[in-house]
XYZ file of N, CA, C and O in Angstrom:
676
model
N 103.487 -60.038 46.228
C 104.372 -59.726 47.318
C 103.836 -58.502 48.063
O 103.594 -57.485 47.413
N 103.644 -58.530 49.328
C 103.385 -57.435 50.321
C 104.112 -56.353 50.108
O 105.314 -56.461 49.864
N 103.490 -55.145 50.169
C 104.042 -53.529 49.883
C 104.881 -53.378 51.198
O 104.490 -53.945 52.218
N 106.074 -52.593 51.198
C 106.754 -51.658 52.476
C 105.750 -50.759 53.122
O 105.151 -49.924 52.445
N 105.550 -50.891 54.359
C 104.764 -50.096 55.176
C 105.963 -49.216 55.941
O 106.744 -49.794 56.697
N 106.052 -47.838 55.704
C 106.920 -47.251 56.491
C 106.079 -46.553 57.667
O 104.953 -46.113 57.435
N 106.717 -46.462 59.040
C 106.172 -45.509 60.098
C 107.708 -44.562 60.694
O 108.633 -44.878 61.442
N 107.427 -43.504 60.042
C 108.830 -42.707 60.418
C 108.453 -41.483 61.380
O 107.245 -41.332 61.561
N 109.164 -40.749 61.907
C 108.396 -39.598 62.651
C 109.396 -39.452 63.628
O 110.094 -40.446 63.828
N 109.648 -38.324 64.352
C 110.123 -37.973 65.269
C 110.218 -38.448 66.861
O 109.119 -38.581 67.400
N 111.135 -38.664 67.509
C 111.329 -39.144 68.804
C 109.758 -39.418 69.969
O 109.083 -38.438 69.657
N 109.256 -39.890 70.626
C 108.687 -39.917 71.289
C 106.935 -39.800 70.797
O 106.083 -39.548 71.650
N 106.532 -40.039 69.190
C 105.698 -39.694 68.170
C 104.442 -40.873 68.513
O 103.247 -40.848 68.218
N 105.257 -41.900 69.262
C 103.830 -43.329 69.101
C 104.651 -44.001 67.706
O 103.923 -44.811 67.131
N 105.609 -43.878 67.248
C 105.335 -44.843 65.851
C 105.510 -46.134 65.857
O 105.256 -46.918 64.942
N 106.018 -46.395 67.064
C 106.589 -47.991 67.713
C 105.103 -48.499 67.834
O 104.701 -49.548 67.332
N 104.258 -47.521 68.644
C 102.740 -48.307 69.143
C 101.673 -48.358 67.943
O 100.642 -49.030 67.980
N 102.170 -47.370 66.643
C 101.263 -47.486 65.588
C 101.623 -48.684 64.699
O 100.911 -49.439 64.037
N 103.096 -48.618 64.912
C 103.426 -49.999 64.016
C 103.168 -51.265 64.351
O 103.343 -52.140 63.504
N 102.749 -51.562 65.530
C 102.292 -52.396 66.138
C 100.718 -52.370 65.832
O 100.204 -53.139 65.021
N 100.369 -51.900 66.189
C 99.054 -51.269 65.678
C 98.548 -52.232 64.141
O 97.614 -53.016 63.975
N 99.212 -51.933 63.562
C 99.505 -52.108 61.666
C 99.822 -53.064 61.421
O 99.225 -53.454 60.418
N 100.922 -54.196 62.029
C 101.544 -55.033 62.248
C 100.298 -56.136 62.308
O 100.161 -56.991 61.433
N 99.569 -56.032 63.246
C 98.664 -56.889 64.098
C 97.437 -56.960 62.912
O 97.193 -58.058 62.412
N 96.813 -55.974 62.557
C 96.316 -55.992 61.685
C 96.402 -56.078 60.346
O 95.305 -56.216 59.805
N 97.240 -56.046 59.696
C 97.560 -56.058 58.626
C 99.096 -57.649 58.300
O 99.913 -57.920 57.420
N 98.719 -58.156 59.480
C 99.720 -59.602 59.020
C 101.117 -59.062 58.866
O 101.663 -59.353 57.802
N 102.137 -57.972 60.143
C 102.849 -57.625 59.748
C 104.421 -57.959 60.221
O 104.373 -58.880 61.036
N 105.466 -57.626 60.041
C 106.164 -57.560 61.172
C 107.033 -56.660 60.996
O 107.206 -56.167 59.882
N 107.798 -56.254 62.166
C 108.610 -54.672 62.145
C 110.387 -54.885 61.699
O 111.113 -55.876 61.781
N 110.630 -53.583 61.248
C 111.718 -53.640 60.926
C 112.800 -52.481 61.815
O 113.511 -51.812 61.064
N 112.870 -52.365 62.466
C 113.714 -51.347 63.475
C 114.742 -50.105 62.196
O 115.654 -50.484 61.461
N 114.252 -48.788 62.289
C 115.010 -47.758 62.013
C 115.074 -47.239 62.421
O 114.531 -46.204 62.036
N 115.642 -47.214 63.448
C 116.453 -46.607 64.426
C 118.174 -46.513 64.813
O 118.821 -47.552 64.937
N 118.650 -45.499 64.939
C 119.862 -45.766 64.815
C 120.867 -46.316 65.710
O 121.871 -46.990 65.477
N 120.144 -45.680 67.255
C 120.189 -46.108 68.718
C 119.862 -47.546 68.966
O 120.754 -48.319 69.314
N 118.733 -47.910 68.817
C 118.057 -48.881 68.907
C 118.985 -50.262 68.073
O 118.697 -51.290 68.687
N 119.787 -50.520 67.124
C 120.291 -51.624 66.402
C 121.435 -51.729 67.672
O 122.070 -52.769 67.498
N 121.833 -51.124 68.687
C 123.375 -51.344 69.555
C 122.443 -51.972 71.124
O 121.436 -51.497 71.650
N 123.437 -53.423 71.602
C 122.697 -53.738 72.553
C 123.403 -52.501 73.705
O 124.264 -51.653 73.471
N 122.720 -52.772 74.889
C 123.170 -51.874 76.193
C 122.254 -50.607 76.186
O 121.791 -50.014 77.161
N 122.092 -50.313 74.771
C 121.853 -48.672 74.674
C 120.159 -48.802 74.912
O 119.529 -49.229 73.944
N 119.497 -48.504 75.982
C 118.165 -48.902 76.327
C 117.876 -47.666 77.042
O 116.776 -47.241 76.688
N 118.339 -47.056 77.759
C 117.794 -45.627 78.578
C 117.850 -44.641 77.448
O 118.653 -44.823 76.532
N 117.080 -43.655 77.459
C 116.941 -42.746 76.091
C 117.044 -43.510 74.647
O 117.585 -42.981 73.677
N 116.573 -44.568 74.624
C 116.340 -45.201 73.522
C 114.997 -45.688 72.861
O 114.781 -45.890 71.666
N 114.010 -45.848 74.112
C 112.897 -46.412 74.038
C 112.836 -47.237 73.087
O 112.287 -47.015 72.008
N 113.527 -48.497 73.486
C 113.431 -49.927 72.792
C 112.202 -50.717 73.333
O 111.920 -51.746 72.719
N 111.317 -50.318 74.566
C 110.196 -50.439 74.763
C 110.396 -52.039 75.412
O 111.611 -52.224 75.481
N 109.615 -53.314 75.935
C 109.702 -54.443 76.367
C 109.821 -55.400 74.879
O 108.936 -55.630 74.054
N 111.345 -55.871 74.897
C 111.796 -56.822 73.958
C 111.741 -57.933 74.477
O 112.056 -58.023 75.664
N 111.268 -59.268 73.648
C 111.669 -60.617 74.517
C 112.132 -61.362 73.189
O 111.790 -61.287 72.008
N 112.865 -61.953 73.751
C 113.765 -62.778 72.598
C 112.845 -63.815 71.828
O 112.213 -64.598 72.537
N 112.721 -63.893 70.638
C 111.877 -65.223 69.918
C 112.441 -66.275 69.428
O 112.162 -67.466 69.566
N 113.513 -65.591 68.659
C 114.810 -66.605 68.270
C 115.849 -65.826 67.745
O 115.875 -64.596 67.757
N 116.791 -66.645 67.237
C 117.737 -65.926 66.733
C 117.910 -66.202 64.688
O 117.844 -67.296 64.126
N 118.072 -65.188 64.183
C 118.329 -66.239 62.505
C 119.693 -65.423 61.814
O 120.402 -64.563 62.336
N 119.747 -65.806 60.946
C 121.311 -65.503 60.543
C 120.449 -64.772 59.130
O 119.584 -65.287 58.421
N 121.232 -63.011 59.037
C 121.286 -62.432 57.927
C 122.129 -62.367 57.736
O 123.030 -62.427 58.573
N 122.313 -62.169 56.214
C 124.231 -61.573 55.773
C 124.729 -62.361 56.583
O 125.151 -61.634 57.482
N 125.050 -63.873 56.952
C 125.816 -64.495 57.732
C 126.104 -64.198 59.109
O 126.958 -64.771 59.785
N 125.215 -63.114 59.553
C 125.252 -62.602 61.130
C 124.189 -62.877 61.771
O 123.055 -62.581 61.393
N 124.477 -63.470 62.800
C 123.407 -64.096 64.044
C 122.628 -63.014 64.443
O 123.234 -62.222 65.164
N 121.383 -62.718 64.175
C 120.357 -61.344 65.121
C 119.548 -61.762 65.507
O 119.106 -62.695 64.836
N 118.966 -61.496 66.491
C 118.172 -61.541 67.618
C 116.422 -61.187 66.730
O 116.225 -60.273 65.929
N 115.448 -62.162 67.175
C 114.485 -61.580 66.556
C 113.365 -61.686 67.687
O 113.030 -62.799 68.092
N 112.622 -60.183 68.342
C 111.920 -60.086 69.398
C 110.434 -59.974 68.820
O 109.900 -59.976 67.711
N 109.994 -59.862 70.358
C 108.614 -60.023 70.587
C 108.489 -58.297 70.869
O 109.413 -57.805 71.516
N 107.688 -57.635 70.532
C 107.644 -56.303 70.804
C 106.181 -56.299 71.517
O 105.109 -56.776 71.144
N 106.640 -55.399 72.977
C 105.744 -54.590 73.949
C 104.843 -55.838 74.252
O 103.764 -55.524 74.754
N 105.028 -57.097 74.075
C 104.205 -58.439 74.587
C 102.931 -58.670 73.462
O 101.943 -59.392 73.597
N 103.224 -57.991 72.563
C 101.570 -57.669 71.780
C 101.930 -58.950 70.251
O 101.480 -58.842 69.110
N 102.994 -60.220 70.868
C 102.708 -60.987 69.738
C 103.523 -60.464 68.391
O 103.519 -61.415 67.609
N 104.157 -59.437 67.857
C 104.474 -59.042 67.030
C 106.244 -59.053 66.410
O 106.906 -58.100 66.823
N 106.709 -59.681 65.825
C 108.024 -60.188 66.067
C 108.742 -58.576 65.209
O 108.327 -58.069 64.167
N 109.825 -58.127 66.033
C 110.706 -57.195 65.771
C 112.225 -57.667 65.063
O 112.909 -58.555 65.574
N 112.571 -57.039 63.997
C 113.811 -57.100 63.716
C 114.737 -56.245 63.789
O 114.303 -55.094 63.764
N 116.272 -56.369 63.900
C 117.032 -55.296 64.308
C 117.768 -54.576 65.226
O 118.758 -53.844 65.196
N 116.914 -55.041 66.138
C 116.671 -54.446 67.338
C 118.062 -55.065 68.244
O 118.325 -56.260 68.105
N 118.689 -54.446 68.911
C 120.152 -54.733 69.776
C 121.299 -55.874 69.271
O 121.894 -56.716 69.943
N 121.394 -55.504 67.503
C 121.874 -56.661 66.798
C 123.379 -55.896 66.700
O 123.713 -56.008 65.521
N 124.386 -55.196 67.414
C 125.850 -54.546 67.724
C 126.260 -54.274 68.524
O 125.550 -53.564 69.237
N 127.222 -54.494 68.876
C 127.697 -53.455 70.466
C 127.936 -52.204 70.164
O 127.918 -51.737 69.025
N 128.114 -51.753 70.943
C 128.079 -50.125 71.101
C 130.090 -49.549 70.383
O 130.600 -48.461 70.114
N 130.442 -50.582 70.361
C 132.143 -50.122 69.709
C 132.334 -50.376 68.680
O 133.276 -49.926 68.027
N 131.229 -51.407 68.144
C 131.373 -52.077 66.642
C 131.201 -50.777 65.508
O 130.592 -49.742 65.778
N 131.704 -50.988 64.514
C 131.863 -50.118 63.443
C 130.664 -50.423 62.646
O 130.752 -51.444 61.964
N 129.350 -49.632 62.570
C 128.451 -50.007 62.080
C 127.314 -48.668 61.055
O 126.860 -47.631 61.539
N 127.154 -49.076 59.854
C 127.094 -47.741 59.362
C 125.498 -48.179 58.237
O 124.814 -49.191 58.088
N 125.486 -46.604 57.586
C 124.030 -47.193 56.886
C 124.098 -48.449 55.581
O 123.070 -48.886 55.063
N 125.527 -48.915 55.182
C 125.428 -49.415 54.264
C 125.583 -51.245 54.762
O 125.587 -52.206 53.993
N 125.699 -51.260 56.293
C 125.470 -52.365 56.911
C 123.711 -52.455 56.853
O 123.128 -53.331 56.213
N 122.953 -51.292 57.708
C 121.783 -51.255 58.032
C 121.349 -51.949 56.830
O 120.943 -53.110 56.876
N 121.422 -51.282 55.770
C 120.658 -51.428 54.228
C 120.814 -52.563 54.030
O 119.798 -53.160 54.387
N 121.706 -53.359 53.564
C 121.726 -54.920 53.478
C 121.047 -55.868 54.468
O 120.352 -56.858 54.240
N 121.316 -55.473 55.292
C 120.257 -56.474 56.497
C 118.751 -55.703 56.173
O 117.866 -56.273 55.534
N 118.670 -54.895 56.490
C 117.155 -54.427 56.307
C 116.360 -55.052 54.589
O 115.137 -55.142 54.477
N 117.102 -55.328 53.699
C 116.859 -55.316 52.557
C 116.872 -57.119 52.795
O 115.698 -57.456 52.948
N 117.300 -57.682 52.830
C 117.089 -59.099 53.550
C 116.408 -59.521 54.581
O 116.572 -60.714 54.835
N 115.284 -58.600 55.653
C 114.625 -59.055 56.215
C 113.637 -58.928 55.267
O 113.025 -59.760 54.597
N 113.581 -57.324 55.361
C 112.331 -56.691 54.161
C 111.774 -58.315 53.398
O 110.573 -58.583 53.431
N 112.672 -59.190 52.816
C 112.061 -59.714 52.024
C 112.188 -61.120 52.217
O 112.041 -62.033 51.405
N 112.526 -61.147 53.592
C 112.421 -62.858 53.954
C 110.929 -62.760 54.440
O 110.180 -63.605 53.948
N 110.344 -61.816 55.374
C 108.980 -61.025 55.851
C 107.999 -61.221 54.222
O 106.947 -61.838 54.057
N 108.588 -60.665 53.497
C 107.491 -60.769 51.990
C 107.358 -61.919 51.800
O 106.223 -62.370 51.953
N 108.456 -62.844 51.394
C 108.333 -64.702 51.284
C 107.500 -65.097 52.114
O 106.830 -66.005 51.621
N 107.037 -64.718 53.753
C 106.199 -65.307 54.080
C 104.782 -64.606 54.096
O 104.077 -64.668 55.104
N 104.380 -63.934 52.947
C 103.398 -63.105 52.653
C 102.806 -62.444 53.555
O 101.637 -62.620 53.895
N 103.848 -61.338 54.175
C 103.565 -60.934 55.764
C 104.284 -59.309 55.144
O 105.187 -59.165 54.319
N 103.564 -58.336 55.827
C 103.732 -56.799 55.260
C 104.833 -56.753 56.205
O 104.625 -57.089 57.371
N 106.339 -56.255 55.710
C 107.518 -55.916 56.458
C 107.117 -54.137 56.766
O 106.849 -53.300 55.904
N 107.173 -53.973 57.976
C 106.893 -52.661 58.327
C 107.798 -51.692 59.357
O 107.624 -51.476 60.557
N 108.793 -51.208 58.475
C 109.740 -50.513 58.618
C 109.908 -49.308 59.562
O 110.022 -48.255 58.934
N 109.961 -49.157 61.095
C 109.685 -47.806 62.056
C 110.448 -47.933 62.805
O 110.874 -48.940 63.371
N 110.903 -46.034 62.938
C 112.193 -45.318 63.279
C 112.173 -44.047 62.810
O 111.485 -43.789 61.822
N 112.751 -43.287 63.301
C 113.399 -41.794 63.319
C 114.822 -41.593 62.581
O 115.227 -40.440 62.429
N 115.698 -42.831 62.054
C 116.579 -42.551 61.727
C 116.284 -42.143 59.628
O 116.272 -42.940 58.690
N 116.134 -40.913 59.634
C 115.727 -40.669 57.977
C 116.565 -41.349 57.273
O 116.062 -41.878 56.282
N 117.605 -41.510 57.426
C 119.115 -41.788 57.007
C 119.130 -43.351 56.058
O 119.424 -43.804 54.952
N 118.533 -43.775 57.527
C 118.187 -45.108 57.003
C 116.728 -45.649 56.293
O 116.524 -46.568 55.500
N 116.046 -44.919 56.767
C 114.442 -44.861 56.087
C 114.595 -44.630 54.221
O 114.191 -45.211 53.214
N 115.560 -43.234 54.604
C 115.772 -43.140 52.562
C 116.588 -43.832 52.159
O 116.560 -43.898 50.930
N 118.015 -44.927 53.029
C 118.601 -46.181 52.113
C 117.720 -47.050 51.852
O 118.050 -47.984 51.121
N 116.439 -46.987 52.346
C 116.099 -48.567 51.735
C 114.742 -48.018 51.155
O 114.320 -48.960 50.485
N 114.009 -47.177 51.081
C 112.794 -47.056 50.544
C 113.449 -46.249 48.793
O 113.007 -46.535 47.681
N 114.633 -45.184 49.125
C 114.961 -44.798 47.751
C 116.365 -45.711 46.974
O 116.992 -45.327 45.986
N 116.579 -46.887 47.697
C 117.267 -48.054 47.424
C 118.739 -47.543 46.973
O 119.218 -47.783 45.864
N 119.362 -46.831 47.956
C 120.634 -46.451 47.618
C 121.563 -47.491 47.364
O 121.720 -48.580 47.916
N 122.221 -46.875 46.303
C 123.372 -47.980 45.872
C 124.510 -47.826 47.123
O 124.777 -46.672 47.459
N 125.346 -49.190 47.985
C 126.027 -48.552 49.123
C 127.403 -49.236 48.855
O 128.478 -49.102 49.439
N 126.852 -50.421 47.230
C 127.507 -51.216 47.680
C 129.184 -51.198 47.432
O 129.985 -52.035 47.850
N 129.447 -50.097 46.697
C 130.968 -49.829 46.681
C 131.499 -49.020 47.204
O 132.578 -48.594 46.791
N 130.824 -48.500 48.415
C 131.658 -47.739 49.579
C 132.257 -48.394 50.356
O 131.678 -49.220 51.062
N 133.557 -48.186 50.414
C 134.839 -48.685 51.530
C 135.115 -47.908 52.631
O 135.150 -46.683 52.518
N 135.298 -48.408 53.587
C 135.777 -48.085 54.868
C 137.114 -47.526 54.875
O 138.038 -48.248 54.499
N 137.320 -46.467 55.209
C 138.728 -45.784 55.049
C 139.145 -44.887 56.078
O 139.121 -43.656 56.107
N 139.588 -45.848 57.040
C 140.332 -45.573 58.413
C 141.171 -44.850 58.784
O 141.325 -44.604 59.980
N 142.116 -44.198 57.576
C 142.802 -42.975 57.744
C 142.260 -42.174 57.710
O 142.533 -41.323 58.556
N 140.919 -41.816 56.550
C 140.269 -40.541 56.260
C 139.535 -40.415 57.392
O 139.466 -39.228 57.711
N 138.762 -41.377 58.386
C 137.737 -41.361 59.556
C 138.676 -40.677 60.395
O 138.312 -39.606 60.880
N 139.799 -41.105 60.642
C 140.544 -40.390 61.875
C 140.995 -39.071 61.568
O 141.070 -38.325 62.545
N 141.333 -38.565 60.398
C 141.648 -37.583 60.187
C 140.330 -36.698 60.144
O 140.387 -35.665 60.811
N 139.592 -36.857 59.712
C 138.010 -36.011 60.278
C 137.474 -35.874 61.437
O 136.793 -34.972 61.926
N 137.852 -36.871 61.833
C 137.183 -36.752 63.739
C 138.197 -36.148 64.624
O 138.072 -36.097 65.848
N 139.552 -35.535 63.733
C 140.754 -34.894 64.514
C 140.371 -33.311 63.898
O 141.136 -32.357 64.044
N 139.066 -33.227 63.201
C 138.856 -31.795 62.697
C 137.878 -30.739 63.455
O 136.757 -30.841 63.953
N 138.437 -30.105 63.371
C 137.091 -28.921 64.012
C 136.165 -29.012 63.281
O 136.394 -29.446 62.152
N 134.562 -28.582 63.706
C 133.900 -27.713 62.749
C 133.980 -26.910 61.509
O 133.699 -27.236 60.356
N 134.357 -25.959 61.915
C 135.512 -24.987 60.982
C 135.977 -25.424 59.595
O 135.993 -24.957 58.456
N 136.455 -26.861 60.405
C 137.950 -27.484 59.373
C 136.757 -28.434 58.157
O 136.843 -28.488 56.930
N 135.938 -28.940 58.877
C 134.928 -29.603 58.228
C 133.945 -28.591 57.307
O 133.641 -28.980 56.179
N 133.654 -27.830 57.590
C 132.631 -26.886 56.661
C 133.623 -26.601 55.505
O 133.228 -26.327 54.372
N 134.426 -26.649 55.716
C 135.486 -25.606 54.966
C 135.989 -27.013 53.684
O 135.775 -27.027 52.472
N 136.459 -27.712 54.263
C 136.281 -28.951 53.318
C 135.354 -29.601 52.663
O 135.646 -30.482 51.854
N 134.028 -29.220 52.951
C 132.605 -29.210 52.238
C 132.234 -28.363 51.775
O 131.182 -28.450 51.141
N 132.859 -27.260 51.863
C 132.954 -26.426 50.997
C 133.332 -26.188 49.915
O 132.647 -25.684 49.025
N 134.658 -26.569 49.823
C 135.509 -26.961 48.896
C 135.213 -28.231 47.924
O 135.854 -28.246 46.873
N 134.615 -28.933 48.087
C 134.367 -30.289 47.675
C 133.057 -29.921 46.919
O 132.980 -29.963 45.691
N 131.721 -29.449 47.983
C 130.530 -29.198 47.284
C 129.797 -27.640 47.185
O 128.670 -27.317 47.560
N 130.446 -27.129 46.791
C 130.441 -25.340 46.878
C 129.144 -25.129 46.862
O 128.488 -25.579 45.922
N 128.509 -24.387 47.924
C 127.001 -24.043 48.247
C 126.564 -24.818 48.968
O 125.991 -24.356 49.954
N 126.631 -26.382 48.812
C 126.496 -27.490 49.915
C 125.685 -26.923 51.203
O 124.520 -26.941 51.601
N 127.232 -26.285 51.741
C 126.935 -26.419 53.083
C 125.962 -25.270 53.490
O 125.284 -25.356 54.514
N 125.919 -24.323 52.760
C 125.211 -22.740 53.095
C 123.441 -23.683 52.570
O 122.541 -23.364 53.348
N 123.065 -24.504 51.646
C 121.797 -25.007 51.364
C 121.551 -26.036 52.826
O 120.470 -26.033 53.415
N 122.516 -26.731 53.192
C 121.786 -27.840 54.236
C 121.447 -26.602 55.511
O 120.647 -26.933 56.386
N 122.023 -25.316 55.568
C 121.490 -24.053 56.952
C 120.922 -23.525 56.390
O 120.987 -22.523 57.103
N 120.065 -23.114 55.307
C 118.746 -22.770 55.095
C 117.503 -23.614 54.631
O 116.588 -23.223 53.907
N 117.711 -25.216 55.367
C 116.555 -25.959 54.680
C 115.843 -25.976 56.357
O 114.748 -26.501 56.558
């Protein structure tokens, strides 16, 4: 089975044109980590680059779009598979990504994973467990009704030092 090729790096880095790059040569195809990039519409400050539709296939029972990236032959996954209101988080990403990852290996083709979103780069390369986190719609609203302030202070409380280690890394 073909190894994970990751290309991660910062905004505006080339890793879209290296993965392509890698892709082409190495029998590959891409996996979108990006966090912007999985919501359709969102295309200005996104650099989703020239997508063309190839087909569509069903992961996790959801219809996604699978493109042609920058015309160079190279089929993209991921890529404008939510709307922009849908409730969509890393433990969605991870399951779909973890099911292309290895529909891409079945066809003895290197799945090659590029994006800026770390978030999602370390759910699936350090294989976080996601799968018994629940969605909890009171606690979301009651946090997004919090200050700053109100939030440090509750991470504080919860993970003492926490928050003073993530402002000196």
């Amino acid at each position: 089975m073909k190894k994970l090729i990751v290309v991660g790096g910062p905004t505006a880095s080339g890793k879209t044109t290296l993965a392509i790059k890698c892709a082409q040569n190495l029998e590959g195809e891409l996996i979108n980590a990006d966090s912007v990039q999985i919501y359709k519409g969102l295309t200005i400050g996104s650099n989703k680059g020239n997508l063309s539709l190839i087909r569509n296939e069903v992961v996790c029972g959801r219809t996604i779009p699978v493109y042609e990236l920058e015309k160079s032959g190279v089929p993209g996954h991921l890529f404008d598979i939510c709307d922009p209101d849908e409730l969509f988080d890393v433990a969605h990403y991870k399951k779909l990504a973890d099911e292309v990852i290895l529909s891409i290996q079945n066809k003895d083709m290197h799945p090659i994973l590029v994006g800026g979103t770390g978030l999602y780069i370390d759910a699936v390369i350090k294989n976080y467990d996601l799968s018994s986190k629940t969605y909890d719609a009171s606690l979301r609203k009651e946090l997004e009704s919090s200050s700053v302030g109100e939030l440090q202070d509750r991470l504080q409380s919860l993970k003492p030092g926490l928050l003073e280690s993530l402002n000196n890394s």
